[in-house]
Short mmCIF file of C-alpha atoms in Angstrom, two decimals:
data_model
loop_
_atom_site.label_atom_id
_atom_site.label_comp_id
_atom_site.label_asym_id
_atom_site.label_seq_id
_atom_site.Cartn_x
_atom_site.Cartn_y
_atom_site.Cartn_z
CA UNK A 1 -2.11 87.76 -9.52
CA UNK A 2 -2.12 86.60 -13.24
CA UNK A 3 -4.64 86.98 -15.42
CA UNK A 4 -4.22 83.29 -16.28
CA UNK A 5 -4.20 82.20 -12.46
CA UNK A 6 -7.29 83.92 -11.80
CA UNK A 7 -9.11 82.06 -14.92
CA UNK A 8 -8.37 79.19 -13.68
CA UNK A 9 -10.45 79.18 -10.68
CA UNK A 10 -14.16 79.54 -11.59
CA UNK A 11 -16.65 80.72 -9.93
CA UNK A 12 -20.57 79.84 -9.79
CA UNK A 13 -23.10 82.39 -9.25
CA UNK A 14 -24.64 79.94 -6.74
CA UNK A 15 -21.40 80.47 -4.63
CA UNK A 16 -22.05 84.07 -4.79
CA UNK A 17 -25.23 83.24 -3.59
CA UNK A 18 -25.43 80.81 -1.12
CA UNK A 19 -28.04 80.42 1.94
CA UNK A 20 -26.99 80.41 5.21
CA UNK A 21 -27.84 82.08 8.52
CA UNK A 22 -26.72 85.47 10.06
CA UNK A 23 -25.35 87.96 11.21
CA UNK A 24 -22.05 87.37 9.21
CA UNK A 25 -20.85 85.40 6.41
CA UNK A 26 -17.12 85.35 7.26
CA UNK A 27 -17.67 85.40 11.02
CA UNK A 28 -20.69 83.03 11.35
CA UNK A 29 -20.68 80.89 7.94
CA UNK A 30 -17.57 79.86 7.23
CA UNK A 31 -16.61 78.89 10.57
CA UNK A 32 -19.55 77.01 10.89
CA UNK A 33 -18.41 75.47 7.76
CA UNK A 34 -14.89 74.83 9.03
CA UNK A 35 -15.62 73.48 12.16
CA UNK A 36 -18.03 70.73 10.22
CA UNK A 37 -14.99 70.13 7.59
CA UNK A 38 -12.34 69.13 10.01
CA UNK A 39 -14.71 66.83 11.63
CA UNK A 40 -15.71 65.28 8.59
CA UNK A 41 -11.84 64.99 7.56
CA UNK A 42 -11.46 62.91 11.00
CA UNK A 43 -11.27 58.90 10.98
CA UNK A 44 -12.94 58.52 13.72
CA UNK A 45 -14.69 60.30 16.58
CA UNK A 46 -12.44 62.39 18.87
CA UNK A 47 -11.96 61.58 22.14
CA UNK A 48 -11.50 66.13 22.61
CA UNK A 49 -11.56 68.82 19.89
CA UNK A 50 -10.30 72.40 20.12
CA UNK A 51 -10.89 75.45 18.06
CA UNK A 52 -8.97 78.47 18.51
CA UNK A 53 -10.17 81.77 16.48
CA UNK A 54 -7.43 84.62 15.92
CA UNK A 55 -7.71 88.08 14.04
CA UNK A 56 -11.36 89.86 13.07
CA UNK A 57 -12.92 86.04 14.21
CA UNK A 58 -11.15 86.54 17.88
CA UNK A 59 -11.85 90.68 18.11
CA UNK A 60 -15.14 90.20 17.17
CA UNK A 61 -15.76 87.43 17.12
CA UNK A 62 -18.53 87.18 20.47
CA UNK A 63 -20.48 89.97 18.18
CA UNK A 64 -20.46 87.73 15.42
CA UNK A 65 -21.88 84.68 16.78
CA UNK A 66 -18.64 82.77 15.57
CA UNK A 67 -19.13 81.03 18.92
CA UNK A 68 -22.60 79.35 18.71
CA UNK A 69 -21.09 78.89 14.82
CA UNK A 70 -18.28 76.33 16.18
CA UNK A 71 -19.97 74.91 18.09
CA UNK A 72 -22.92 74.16 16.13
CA UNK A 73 -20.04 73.35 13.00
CA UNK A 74 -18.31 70.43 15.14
CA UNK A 75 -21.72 68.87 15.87
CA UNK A 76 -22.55 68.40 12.06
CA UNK A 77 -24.67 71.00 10.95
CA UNK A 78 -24.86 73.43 8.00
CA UNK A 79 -26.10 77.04 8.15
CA UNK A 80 -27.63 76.02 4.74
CA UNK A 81 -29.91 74.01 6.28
CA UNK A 82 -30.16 74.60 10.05
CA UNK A 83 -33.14 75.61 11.51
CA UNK A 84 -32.30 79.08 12.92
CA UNK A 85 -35.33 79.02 15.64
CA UNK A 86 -33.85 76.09 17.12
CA UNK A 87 -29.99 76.81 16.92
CA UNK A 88 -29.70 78.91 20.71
CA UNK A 89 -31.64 75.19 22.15
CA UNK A 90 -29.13 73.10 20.74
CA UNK A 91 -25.97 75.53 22.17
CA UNK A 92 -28.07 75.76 25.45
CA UNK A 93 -27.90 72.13 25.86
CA UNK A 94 -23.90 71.52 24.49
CA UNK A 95 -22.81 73.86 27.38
CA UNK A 96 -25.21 72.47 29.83
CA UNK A 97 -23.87 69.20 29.23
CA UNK A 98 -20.47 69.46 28.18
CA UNK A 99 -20.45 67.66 25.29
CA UNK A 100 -21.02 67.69 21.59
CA UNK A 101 -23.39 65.35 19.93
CA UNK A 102 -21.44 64.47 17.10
CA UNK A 103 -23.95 64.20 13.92
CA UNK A 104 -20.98 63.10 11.92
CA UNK A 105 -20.29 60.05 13.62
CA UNK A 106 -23.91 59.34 14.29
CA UNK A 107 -25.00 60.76 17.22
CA UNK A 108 -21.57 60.02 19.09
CA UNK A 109 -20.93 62.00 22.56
CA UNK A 110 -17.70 64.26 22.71
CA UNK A 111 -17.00 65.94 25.67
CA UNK A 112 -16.66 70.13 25.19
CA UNK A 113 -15.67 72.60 27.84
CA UNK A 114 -16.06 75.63 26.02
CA UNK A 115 -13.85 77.98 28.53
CA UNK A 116 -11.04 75.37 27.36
CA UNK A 117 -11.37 74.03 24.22
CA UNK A 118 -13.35 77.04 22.48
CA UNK A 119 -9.72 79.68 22.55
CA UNK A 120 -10.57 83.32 21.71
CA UNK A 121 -6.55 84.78 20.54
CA UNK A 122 -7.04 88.09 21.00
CA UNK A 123 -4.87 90.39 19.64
CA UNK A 124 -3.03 87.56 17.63
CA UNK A 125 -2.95 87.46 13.73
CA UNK A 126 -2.24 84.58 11.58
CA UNK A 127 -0.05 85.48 8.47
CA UNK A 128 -2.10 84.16 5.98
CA UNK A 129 -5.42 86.29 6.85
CA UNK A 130 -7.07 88.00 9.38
CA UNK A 131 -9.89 85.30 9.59
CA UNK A 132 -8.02 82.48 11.07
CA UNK A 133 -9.16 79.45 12.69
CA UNK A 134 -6.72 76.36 13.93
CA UNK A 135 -8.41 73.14 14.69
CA UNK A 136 -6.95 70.32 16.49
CA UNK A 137 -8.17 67.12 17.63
CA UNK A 138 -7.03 64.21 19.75
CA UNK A 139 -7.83 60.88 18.54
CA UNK A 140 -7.56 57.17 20.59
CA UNK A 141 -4.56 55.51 20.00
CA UNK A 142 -2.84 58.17 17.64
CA UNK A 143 0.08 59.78 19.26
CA UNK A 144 0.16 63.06 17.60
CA UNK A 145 -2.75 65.34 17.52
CA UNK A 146 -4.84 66.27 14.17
CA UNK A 147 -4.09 69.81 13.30
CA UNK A 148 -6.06 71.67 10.18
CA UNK A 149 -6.02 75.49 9.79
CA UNK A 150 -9.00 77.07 8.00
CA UNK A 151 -9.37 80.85 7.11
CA UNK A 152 -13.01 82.31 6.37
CA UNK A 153 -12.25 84.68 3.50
CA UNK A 154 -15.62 86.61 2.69
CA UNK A 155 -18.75 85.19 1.53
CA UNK A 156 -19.24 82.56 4.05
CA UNK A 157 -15.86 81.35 1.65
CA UNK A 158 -13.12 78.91 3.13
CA UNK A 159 -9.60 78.72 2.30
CA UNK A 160 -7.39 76.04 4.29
CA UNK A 161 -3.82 75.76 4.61
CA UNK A 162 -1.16 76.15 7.40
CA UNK A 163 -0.09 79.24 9.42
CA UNK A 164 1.34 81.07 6.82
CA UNK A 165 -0.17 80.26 3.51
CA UNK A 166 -3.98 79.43 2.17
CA UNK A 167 -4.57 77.05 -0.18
CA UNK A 168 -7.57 76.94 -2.11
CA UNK A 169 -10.94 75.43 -0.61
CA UNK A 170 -12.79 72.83 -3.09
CA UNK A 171 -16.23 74.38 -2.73
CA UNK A 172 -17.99 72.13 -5.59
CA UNK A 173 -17.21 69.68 -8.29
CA UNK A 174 -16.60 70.57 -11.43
CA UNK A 175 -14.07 73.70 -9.78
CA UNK A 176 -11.20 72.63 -12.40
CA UNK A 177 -13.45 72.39 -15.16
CA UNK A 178 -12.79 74.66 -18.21
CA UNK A 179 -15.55 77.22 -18.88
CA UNK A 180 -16.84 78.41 -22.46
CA UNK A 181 -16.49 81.82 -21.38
CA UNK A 182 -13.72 81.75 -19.16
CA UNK A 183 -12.97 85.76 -17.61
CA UNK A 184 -11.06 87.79 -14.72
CA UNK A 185 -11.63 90.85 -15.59
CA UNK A 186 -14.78 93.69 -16.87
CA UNK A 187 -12.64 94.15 -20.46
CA UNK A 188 -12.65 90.45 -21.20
CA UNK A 189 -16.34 90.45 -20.33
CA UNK A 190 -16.62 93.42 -22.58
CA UNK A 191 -14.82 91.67 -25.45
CA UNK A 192 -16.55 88.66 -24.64
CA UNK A 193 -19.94 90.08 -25.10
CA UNK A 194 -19.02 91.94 -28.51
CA UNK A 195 -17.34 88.51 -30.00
CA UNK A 196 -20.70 86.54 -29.30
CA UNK A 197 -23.41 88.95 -29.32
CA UNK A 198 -23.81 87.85 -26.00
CA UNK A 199 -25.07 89.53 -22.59
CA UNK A 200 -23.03 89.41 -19.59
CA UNK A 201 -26.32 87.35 -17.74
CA UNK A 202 -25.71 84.90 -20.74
CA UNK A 203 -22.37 84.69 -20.64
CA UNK A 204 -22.87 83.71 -17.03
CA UNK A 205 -25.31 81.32 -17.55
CA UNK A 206 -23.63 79.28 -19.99
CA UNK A 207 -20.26 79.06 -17.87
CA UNK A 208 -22.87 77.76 -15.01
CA UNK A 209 -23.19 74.53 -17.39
CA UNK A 210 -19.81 73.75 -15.88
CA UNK A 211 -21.51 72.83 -13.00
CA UNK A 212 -24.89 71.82 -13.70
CA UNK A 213 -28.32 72.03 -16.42
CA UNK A 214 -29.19 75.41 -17.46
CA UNK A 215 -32.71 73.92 -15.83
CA UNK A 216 -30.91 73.17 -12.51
CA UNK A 217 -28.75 76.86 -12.58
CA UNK A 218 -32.57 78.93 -12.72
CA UNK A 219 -33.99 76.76 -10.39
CA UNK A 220 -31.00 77.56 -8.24
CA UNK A 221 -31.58 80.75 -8.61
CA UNK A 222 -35.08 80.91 -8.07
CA UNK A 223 -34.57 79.53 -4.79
CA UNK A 224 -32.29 82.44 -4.04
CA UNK A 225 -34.94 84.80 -4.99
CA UNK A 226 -37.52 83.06 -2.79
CA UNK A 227 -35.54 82.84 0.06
CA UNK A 228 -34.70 86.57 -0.16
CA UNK A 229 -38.11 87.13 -0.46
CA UNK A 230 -38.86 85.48 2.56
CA UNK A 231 -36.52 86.70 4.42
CA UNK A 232 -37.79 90.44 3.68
CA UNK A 233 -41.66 89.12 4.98
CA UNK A 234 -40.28 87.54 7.70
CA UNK A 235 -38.42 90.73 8.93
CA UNK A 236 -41.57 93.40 7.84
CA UNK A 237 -43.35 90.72 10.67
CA UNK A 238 -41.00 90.98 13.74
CA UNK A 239 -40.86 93.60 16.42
CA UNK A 240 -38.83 94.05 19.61
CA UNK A 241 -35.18 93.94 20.45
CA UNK A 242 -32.17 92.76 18.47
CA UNK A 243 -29.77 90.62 20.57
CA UNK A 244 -26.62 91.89 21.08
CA UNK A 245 -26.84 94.17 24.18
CA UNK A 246 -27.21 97.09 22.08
CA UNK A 247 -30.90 97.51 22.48
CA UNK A 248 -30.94 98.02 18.67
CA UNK A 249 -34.63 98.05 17.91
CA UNK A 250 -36.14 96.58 15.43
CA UNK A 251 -37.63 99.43 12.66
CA UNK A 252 -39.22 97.84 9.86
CA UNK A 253 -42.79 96.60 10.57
CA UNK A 254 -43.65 100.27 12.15
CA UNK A 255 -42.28 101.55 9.01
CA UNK A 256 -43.95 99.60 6.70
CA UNK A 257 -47.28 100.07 8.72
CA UNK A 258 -46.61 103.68 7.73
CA UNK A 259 -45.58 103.79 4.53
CA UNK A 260 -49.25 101.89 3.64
CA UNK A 261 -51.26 104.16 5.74
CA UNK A 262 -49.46 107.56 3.82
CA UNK A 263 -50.00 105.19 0.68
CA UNK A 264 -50.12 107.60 -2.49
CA UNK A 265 -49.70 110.97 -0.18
CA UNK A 266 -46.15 109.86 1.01
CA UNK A 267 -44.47 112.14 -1.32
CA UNK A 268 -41.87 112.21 -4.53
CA UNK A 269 -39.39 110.26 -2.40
CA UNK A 270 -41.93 106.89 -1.27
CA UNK A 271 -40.19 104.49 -3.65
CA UNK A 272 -36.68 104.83 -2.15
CA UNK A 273 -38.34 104.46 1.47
CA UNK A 274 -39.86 100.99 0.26
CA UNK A 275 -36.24 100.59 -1.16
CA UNK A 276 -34.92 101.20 2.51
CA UNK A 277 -37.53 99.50 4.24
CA UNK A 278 -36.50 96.15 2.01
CA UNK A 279 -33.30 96.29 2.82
CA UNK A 280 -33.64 96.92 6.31
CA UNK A 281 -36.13 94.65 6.63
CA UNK A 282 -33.10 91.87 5.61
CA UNK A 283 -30.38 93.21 7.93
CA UNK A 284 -32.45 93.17 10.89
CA UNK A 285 -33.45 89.25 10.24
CA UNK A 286 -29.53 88.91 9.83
CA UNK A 287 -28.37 90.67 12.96
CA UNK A 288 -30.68 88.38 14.94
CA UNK A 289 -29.45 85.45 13.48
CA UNK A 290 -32.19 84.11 10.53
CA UNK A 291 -31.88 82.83 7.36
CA UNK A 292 -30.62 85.31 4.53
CA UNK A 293 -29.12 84.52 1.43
CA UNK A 294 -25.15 85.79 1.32
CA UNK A 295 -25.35 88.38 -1.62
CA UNK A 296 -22.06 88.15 -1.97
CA UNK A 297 -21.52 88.49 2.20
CA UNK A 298 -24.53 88.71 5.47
CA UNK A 299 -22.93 91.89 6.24
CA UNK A 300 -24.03 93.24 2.96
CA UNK A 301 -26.97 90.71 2.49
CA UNK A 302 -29.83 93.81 2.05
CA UNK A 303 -28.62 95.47 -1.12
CA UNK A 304 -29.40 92.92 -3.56
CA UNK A 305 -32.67 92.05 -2.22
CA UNK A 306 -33.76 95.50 -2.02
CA UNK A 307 -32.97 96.47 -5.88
CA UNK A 308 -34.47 93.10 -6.56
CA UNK A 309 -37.60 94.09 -4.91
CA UNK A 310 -37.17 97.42 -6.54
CA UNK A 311 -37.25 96.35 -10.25
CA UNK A 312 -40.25 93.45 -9.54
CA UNK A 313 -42.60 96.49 -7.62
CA UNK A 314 -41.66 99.87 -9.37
CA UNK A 315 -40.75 98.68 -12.91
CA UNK A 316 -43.61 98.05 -14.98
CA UNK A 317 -42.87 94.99 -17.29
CA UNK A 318 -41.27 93.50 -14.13
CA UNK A 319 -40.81 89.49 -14.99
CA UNK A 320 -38.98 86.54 -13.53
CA UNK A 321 -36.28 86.48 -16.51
CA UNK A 322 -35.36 89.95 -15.57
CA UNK A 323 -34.78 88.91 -11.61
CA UNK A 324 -32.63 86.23 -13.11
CA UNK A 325 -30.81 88.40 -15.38
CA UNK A 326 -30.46 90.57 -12.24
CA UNK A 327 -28.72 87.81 -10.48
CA UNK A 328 -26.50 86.45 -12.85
CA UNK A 329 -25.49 89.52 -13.99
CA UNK A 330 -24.54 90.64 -10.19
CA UNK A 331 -23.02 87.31 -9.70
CA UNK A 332 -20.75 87.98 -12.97
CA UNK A 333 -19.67 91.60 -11.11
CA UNK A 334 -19.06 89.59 -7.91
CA UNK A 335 -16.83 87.01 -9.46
CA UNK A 336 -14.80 90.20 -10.55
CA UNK A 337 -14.41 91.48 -7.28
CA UNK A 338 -13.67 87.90 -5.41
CA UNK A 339 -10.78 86.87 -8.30
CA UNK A 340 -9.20 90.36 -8.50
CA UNK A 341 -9.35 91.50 -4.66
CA UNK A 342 -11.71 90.73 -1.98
CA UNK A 343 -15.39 90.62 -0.58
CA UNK A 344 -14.31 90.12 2.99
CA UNK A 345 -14.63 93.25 5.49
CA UNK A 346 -11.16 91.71 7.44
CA UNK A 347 -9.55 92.55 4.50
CA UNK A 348 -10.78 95.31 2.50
CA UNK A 349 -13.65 97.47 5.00
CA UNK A 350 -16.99 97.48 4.12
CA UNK A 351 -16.26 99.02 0.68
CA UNK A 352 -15.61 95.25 0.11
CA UNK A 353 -19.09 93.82 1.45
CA UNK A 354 -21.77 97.00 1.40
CA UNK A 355 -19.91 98.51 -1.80
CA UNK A 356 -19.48 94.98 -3.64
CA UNK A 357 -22.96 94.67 -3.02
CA UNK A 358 -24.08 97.85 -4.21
CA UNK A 359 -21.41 97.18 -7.49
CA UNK A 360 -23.59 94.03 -8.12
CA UNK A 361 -26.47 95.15 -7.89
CA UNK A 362 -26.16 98.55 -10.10
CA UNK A 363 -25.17 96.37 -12.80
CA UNK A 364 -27.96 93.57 -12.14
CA UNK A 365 -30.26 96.40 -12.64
CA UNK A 366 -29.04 98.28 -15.23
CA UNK A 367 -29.18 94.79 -17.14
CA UNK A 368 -32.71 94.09 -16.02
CA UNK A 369 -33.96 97.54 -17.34
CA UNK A 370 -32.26 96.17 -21.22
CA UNK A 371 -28.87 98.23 -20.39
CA UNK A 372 -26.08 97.15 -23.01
CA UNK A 373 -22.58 95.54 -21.64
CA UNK A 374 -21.27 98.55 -21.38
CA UNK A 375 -23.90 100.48 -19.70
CA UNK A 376 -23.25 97.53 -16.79
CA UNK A 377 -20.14 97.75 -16.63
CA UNK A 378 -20.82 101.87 -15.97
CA UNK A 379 -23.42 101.22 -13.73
CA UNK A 380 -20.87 98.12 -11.76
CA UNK A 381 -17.95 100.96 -11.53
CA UNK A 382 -20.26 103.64 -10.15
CA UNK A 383 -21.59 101.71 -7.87
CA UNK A 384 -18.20 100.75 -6.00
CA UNK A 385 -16.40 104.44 -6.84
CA UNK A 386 -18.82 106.34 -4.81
CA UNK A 387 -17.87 103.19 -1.84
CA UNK A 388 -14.31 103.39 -1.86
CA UNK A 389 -12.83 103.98 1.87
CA UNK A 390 -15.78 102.92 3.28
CA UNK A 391 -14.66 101.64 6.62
CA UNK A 392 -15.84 98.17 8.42
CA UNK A 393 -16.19 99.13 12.12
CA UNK A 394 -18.94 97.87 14.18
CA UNK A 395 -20.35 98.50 17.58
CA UNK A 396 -19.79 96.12 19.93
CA UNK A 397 -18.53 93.98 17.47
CA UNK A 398 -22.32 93.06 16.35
CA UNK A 399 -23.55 93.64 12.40
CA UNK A 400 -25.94 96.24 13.72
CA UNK A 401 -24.63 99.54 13.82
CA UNK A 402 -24.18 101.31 10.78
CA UNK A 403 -24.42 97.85 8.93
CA UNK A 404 -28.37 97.80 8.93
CA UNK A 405 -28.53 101.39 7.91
CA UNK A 406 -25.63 100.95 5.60
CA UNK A 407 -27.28 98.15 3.35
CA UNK A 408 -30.26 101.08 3.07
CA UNK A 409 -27.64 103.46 1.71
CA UNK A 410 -25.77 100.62 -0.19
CA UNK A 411 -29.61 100.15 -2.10
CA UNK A 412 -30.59 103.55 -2.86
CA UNK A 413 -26.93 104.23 -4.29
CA UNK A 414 -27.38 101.13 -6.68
CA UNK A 415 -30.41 102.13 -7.56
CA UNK A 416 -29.38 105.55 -8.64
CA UNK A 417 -25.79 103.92 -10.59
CA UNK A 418 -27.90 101.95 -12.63
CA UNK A 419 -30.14 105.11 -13.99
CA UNK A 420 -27.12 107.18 -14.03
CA UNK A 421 -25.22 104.39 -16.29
CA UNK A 422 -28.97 104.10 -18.22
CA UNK A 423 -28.39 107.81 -18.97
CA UNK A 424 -24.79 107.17 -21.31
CA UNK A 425 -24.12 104.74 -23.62
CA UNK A 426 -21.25 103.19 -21.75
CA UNK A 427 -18.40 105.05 -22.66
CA UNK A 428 -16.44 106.59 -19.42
CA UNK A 429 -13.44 107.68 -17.76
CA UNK A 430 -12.88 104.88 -15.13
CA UNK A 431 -12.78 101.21 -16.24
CA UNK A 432 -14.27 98.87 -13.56
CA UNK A 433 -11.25 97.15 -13.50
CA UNK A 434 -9.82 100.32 -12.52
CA UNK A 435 -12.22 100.66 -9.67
CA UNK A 436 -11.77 97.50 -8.35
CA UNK A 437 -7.66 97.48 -8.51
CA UNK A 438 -8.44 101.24 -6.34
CA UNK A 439 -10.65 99.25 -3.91
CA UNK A 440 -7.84 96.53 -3.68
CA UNK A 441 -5.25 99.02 -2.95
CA UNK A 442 -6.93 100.89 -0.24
CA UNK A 443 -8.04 97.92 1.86
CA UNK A 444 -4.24 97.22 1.87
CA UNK A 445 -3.80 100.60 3.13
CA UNK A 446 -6.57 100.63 5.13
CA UNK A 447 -5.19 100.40 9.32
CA UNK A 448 -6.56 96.97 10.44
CA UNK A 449 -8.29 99.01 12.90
CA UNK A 450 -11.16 99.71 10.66
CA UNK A 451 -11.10 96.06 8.98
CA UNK A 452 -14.24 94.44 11.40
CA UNK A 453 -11.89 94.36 14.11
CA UNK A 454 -13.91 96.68 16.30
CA UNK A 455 -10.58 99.02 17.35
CA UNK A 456 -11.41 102.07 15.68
CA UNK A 457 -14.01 104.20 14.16
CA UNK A 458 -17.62 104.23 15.51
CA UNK A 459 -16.74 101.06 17.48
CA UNK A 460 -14.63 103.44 19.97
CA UNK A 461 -15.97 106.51 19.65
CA UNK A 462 -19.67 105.60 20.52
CA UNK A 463 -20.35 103.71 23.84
CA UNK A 464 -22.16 100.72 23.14
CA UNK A 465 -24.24 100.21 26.51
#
């Protein structure tokens, strides 16, 4: 794509990070987000609505919870706000009844049969992505039915369009507005940064005035860090099972209970268990379905977190204005990596969720710790060269196994990218830009079969029982 294409579609770091609920941003997200667009699109009430999911969001769709998404998506509600304790009531009661209780057109009654108008196209892809979604609906006194297709693109993202061919999604206003910084690739941020003295966090931050007040941007992304942070709490408190059928247990508040007891005697490598812990504290909240911020996917949603929670607890100086810088610096990376290839595991394996992730959040923290530009953009390339290949391919279809391990791994490596970069003064072999064209290029070649489709890889070769 252009240079001068990919300019001219900005992106926010609050649409890198966004809250929603788990396990998956493309699988559970966006078509939760779908499902609630095309009813909003409608005129009026249906009189019968159908969703039919093909690609990754039909293979794995049961895994992923894309199910309980639809459904809960064509009643009205928004994984940004839903209460996640009271989302398996409210799909209890649609298939109980039959119906839909239609929060868009206040409180209205359409009837549902799941087995029939919920249609699970295995083995079929769409041309325009593997994430496809066609909704149609049948309206009183209109002939023809409403037809909308909608693809889920990484990111809890949505892209609509027709069978074929995606058209952008308007996410928020503002989306065709010019920015003062306007970039698409790690040299222009480079060049940006020498030209106005400028860091790549600042940089950010004054393109976010597209959108809103510099005020309104770090109160944004305050709330991001406070809902990761209570997302980690809320996972160091839970025991028990993970749903799925997988009888994944839940690790992380027998491993923190640990970790304190050992306290100083734990040995030279306690920080990177904390590290792990953080993270898997996150991924185990996702997997069973609670509130996580997307950072830049759910599948990947520990990384961040976990170096976040690294720099405020193990660096001494720690302040807010360094988590910020953290964030907008990742979200800079992450805009990279969304306009130049992809953050969605359909399309590029989980070198484009765990190892975006881990990109992001070696170069947030090499930025916290008063790395230059071009220390980031070190730390951002090693992050994602030791992730290339990485494969998406889930048991049982569920973002369990390896993902909650994974985002432990994903963490530590940042962590380690960021020193590494601390180490040089920026000057190296492989641009980012390079990196991420190499991570485009092999999630082209990558078989489909290890793209979250659950045909290959561990998700064969282990029985999930």
């Amino acid at each position: 794509m252009p240079d001068e294409e990919l300019s001219a579609s900005p992106i926010s770091a609050l649409e890198i990070f966004s809250v929603g609920i788990g396990p998956s941003s493309s699988h559970t997200v966006g078509p939760m987000r779908a499902a609630r667009q095309f009813m909003e699109a409608l005129p009026q009430a249906p009189q019968r609505v159908r969703c039919e999911l093909y690609g990754s969001l039909a293979l794995t769709g049961l895994g992923h919870a894309t199910d309980v998404a639809v459904l809960l998506g064509l009643s009205g509600h928004s994984p940004a706000t839903i209460d996640p304790d009271a989302m398996a009531g409210m799909v209890a009661d649609i298939r109980q009844q039959g119906r839909l209780l239609s929060r868009t057109f206040d409180g209205t009654a359409i009837p549902f049969q799941e087995r029939a108008d919920l249609v699970f196209r295995l083995g079929e892809f769409l041309p325009a992505h593997s994430n496809g979604m066609r909704f149609t609906a049948w309206l009183e006194g209109v002939a023809e039915p409403v037809e909308h297709y909608f693809y889920s693109v990484g990111g809890g993202a949505i892209m609509s369009g027709d069978a074929v061919s995606l058209t952008p999604q308007v996410t928020m206003a503002g989306h065709n507005a010019r920015l003062p910084f306007p970039f698409c690739s790690g040299e222009e941020l480079l060049v940006l940064g020498d030209r106005e003295g400028l860091s790549i966090a600042t940089l950010m931050l004054r393109n976010e005035g597209v959108w809103r007040t510099e005020g309104e941007t770090l109160a944004g992304l305050d709330r991001i860090i406070d809902v990761m942070d209570a997302c980690v709490q809320r996972g160091l408190r839970q025991e028990g099972l993970l749903p799925g059928g997988l009888r994944v247990r839940r690790r992380a508040r027998a491993i923190q209970l640990r970790l304190r007891q050992q306290g100083a005697n734990a040995g030279p490598a306690q920080v990177f268990e904390w590290v792990s812990l953080f993270a898997l504290a996150v991924n185990e909240e996702n997997a069973a379905g609670g509130r996580v911020v997307t950072a830049p996917t759910n599948g990947a949603a520990g990384v961040i977190p976990a170096t976040l929670l690294y720099y405020r607890k193990f660096v001494p100086g720690a302040d807010r204005e360094g988590e910020r810088t953290l964030l907008l610096t990742a979200a800079a990376i992450g805009c990279l990596y969304k306009k130049r290839a992809s953050i969605s595991a359909a399309e590029m394996g989980c070198q484009g969720e765990v190892g975006v992730a881990c990109s992001m959040a070696a170069a947030g923290l090499a930025a916290a710790l008063g790395g230059t530009n071009q220390q980031v953009e070190n730390a951002a390339e090693i992050g994602m060269e030791h992730n290339l290949g990485l494969t998406c391919d889930p048991i049982g279809g569920l973002v369990q196994i390896p993902c909650i391990e994974r985002n432990t791994m994903g963490a530590v490596k940042a962590i380690n990218a960021a020193y590494l970069a601390l180490q040089g003064d920026g000057r190296h072999i492989v641009s980012l830009d390079a990196v991420i064209e190499t991570m485009r290029q092999t999630g082209i070649d990558m078989a489909s079969k290890y793209k979250e489709t659950s045909l290959g890889g561990l998700a064969v070769n282990v029985v999930a029982c």
